[in-house]
Coordinates of C-alpha atoms and ligand atoms in Angstrom, one line a residue:
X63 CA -17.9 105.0 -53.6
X64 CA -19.4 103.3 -56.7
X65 CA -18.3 100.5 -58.4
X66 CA -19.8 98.2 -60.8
X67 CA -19.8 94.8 -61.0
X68 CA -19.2 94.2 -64.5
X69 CA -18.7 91.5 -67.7
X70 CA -20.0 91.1 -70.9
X71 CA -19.9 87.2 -70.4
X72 CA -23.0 85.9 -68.6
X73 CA -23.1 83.4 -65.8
X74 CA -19.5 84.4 -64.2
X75 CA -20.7 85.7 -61.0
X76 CA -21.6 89.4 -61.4
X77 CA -25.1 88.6 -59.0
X78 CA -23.4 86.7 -56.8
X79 CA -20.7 88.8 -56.3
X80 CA -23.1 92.2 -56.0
X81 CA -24.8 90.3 -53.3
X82 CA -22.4 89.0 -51.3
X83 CA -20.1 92.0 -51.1
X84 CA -22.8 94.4 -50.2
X85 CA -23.4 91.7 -47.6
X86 CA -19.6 92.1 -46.3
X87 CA -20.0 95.5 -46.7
X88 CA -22.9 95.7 -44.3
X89 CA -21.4 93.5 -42.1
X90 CA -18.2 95.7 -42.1
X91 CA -20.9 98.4 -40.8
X92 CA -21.2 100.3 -44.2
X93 CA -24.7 101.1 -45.6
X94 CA -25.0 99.4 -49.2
X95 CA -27.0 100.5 -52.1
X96 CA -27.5 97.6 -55.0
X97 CA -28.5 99.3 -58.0
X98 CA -29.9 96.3 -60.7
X99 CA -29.1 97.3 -64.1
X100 CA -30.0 93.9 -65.6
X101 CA -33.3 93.9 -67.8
X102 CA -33.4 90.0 -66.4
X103 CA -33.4 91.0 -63.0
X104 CA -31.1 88.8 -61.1
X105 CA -29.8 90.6 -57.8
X106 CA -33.6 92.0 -57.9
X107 CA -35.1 88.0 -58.2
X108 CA -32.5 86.7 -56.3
X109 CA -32.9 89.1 -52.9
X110 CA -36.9 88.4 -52.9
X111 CA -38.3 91.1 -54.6
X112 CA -40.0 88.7 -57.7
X113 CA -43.3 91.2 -57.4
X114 CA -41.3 94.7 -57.9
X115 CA -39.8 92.9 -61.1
X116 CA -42.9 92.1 -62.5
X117 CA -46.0 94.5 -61.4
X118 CA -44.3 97.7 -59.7
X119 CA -45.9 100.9 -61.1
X120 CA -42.7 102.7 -61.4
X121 CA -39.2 101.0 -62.9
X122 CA -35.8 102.5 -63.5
X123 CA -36.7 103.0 -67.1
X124 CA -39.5 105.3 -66.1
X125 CA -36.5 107.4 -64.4
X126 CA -33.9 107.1 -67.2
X127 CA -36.4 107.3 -69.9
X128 CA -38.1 110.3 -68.9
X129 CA -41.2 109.4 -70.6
X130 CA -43.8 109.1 -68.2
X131 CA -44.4 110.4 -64.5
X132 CA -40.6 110.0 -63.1
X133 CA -37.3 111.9 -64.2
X134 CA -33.6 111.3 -63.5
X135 CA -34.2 112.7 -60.3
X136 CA -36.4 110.2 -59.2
X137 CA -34.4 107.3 -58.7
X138 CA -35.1 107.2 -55.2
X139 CA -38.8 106.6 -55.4
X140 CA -37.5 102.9 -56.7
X141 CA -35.9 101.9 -53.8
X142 CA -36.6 99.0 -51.2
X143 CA -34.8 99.4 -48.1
X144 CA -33.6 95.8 -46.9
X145 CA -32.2 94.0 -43.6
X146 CA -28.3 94.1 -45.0
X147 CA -28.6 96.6 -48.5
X148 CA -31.1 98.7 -49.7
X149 CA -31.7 97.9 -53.7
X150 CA -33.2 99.9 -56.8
X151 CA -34.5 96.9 -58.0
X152 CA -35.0 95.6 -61.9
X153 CA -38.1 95.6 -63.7
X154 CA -39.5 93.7 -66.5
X155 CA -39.9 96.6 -68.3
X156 CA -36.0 97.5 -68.6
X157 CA -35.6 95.0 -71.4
X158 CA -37.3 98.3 -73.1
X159 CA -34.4 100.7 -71.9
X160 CA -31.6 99.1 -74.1
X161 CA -33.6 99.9 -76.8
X162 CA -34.6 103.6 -75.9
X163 CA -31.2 104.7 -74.1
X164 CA -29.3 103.7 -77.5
X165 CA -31.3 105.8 -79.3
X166 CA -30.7 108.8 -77.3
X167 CA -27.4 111.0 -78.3
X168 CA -26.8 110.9 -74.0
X169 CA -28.4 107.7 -73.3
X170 CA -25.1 106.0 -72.0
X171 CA -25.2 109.1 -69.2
X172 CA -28.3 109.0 -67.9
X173 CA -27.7 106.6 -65.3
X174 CA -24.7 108.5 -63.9
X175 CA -27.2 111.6 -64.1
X176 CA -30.0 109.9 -61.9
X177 CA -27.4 108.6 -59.6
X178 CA -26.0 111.7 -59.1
X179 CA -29.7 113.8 -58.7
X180 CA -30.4 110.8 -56.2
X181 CA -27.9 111.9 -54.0
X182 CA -27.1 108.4 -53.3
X183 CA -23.5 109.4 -52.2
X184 CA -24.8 111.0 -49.4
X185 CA -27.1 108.5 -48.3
X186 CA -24.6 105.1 -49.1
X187 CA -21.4 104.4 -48.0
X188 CA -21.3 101.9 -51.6
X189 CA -23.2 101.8 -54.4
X190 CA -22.8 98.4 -55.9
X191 CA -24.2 98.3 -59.6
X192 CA -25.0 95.0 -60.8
X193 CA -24.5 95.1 -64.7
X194 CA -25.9 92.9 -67.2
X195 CA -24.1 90.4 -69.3
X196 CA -23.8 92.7 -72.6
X197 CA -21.7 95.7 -73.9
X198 CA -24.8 97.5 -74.5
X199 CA -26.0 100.9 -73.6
X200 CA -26.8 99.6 -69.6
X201 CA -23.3 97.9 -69.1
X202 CA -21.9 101.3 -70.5
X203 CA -23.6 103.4 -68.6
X204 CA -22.7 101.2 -65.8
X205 CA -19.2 101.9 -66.4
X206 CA -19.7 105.0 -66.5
X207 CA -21.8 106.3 -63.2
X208 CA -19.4 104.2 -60.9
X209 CA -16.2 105.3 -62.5
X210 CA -14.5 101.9 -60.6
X211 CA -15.0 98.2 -62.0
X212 CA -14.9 94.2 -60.0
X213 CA -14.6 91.7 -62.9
X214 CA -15.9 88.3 -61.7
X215 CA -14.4 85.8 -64.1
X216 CA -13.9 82.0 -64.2
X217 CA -11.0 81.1 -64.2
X218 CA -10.7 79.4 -67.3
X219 CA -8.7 80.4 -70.9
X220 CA -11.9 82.3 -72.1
X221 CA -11.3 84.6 -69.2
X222 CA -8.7 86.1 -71.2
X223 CA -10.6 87.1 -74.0
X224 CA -13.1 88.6 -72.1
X225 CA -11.6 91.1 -70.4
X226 CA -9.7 91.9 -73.3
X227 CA -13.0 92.8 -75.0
X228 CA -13.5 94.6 -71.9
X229 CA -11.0 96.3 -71.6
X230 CA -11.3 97.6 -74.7
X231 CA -15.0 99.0 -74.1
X232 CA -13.5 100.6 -71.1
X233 CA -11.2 102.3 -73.4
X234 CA -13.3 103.5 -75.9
X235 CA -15.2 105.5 -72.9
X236 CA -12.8 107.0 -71.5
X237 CA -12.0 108.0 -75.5
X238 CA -15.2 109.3 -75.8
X239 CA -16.2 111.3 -72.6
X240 CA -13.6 113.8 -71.3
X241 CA -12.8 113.5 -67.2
X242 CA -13.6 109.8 -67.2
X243 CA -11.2 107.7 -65.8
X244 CA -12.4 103.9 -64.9
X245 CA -10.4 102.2 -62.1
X246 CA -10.0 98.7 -61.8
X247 CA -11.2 97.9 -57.9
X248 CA -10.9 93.4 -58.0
X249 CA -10.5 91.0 -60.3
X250 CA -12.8 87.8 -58.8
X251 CA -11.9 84.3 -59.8
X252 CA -15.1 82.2 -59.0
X253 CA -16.2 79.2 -58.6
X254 CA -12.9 77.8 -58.6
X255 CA -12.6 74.0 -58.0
X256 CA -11.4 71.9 -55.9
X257 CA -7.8 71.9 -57.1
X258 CA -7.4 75.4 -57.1
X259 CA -6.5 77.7 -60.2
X260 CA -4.3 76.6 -62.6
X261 CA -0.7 78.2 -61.8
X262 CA -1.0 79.7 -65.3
X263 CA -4.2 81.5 -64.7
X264 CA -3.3 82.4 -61.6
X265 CA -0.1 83.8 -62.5
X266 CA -1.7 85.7 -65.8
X267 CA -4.5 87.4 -63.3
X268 CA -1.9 88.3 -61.1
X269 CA 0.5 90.0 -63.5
X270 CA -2.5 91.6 -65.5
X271 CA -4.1 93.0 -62.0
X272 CA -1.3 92.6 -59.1
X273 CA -1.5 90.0 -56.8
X274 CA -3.5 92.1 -53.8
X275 CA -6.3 92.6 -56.6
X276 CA -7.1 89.1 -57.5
X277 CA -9.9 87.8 -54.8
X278 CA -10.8 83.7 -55.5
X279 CA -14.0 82.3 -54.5
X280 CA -14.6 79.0 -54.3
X281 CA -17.4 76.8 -55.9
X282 CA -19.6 75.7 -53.2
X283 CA -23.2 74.7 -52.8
X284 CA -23.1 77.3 -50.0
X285 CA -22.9 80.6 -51.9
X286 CA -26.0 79.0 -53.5
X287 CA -27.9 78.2 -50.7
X288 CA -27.3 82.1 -49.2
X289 CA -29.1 83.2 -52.3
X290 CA -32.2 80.5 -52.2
X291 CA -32.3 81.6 -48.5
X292 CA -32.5 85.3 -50.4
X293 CA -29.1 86.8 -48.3
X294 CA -25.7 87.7 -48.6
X295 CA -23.4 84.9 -46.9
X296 CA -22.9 87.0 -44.1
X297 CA -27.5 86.9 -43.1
X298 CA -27.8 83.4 -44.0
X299 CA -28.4 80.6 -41.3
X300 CA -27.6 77.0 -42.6
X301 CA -29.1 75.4 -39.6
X302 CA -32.5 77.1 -40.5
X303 CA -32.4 76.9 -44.1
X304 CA -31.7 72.8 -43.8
X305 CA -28.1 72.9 -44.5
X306 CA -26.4 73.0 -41.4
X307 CA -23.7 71.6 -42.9
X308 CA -22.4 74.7 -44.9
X309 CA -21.8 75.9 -41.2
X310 CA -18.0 75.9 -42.0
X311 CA -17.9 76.8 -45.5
X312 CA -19.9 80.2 -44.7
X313 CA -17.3 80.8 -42.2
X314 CA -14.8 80.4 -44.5
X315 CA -17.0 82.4 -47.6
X316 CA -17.5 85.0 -45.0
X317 CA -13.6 85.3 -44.4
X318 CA -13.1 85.5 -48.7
X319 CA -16.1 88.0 -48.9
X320 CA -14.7 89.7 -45.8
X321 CA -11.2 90.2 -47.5
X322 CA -13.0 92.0 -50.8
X323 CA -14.9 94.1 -49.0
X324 CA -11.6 95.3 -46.5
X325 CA -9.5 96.2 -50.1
X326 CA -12.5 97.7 -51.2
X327 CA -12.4 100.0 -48.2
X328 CA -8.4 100.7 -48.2
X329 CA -9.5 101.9 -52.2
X330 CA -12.1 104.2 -50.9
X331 CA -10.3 105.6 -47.8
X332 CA -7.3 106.8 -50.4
Ligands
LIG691 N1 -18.9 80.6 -55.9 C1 -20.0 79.9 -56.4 N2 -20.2 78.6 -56.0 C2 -21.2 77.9 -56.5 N3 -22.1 78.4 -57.4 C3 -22.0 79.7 -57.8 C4 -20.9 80.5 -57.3 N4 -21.0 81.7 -57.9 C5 -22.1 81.7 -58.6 N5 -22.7 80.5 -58.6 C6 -23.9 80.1 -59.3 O1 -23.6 80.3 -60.7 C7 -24.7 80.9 -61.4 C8 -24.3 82.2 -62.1 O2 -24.0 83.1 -61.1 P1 -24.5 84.6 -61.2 O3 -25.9 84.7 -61.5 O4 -23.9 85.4 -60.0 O5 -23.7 85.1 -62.5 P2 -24.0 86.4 -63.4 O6 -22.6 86.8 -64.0 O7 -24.7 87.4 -62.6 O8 -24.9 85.8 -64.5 P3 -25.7 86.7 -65.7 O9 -24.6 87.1 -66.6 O10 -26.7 85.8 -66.2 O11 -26.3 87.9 -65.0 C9 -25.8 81.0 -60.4 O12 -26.7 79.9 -60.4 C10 -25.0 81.1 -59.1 O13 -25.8 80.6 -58.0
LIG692 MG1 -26.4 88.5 -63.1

C-alpha cells in the first residue's frame, strides 16, 4: 500500500508524521519504504542522511527527469536501506524537478511510473511518500502514485481552509486522469495542546472524516527529540539521548503512533 502524507500548508507535521508511522509500521513488523518528495529534504535531513542530500551522484530528479544516466526505472539505485525503513532520500538538486516536471505534458505521472517500474510493491509492505508543502507538480504527483492520502493538520480554524484547498486539488485529479480515485486513509491533529482540541474542531474533523479517521498527537518535546536522535519514536532511547524523562511520553506516543499505523493496516487488509 501507498499513501502520501500530504498538505499544501508547511510546518503541520507531514515529516514527522512520515517518520514516525513508518516507525509503527516497522514495529508492527511491516517493511517501510519513505519516499522524500520534498526539494528541502526533511524526512531525508531529519533520518541522518545530510550527505545523500547534498553530494550523492544520483537524485530522484535524475530518475524522473530522464536526462542523464538514470530512467524511471531506476528509482531503486536511490535507496538507503535503514534500521526501521528503508528511504529514497531528497536531494538538493530536486528544487530543479518542480521546474522540469511542470514543463512536461506527463510530468505529474512520472513519479507513479518510477514507483511502479521499481517494483516497490513487491519489495514494501508501505510506501510512505513524504510530500512537500506546495500544490505543485511533486505534491501532485504525490497524490497521484499513492492513490491514498494522511493529512496532518493543526488543529486550528486555518485547518479548515486548507483542506478545502486540498480537497479541491484532489478533485481536479481525479477530473483529469481517468481510473484515479484518491482515498482519504487519517486525518492527524498535531501538536495539540495541553487542553486538548477545541470541541468545535474536534467535532468539524470528525464529521468531515468519521470519528475512527481522526488520529491526535500531542505536542511534546518528545516527538522532537526522536528526530534529533534521527528515529521514529518507536528506535529512540531517552535514557541515551539525555532525556530520560520522555520515558513515559514515548510510551504513550508509541501507543498514538501505534493506533495509526493498526487503521492503516485494517485499510490495507480490505
Ligand atoms: N507532535 C509534535 N510535538 C512537538 N513538536 C512537533 C510535533 N510535530 C512536529 N513537531 C515539530 O514541528 C516542526 C514541523 O514539523 P514537520 O517538519 O513534521 O512539518 P512539515 O509539515 O513536514 O513541514 P514542511 O511543510 O516544512 O515540510 C518540526 O520542528 C517538528 O519537530
Ligand atoms: Mg516536511
Amino acid at each position: 500500500m501507498r499513501i502520501d502524507i500530504g498538505m499544501q500548508k508547511g510546518g503541520v507535521g507531514k515529516t514527522t508524521t512520515t517518520i514516525n508511522l513508518a516507525g509503527a509500521l516497522n514495529d508492527a513488523g511491516n517493511d517501510v519504504l519513505i519516499v522524500d518528495a520534498d526539494p528541502q529534504g526533511g524526512a531525508t535531513l531529519k533520518t541522518g542522511h545530510r550527505d545523500q542530500y547534498r553530494t550523492a551522484e544520483y537524485a530522484l530528479y535524475d530518475v524522473l527527469s530522464e536526462m542523464g544516466q538514470l530512467s524511471l526505472d531506476d528509482l531503486n539505485e536511490l535507496i538507503s536501506t535503514g534500521d526501521e525503513f528503508d528511504i529514497a532520500p531528497s536531494h538538493l538538486r530536486n528544487f530543479r524537478l518542480e521546474k522540469h516536471l511542470y514543463s512536461e505534458a506527463r510530468g505529474v505521472e512520472a513519479l507513479k511510473l518510477a514507483l511502479d517500474r521499481g517494483d516497490v510493491d513487491s519489495t514494501y509492505d508501505y510506501v510512505l511518500i513524504d510530500s512537500p508543502p506546495n500544490l505543485g507538480p511533486l505534491a501532485d504527483g504525490a497524490l497521484l502514485a499513492a492513490e491514498n492520502v494522511i493529512f496532518p493538520s493543526h488543529a486550528n480554524t486555518i485547518a479548515k481552509d486548507s483542506l478545502e484547498i486540498l480537497f479541491d486539488e484532489i478533485d481536479t485529479l481525479e477530473d483529469k486522469f481517468d481510473d484515479v480515485n484518491i482515498s482519504t486513509v487519517a486525518a492527524v491533529l498535531n501538536e495539540v495542546g495541553r487542553d486538548g482540541v477545541s470541541a468545535e474542531m474536534k467535532e468539524w474533523f470528525e464529521g468531515t472524516f468519521g470519528e475512527e479517521y481522526v488520529f491526535e498527537i500531542p505536542d511534546w518535546a518528545a516527538v522532537e527529540h526522536a528526530i534529533e536522535y534521527r528515529t521514529s519514536v518507536f528506535a529512540y532511547d531517552p535514557d541515551d539521548a539525555g532525556y530520560a524523562w520522555d520515558a513515559d511520553k514515548v510510551e504513550e506516543l508509541c501507543d498514538r503512533y501505534g493506533a495509526l499505523a493498526a487503521h492503516v493496516e485494517g485499510l490495507s487488509d480490505d
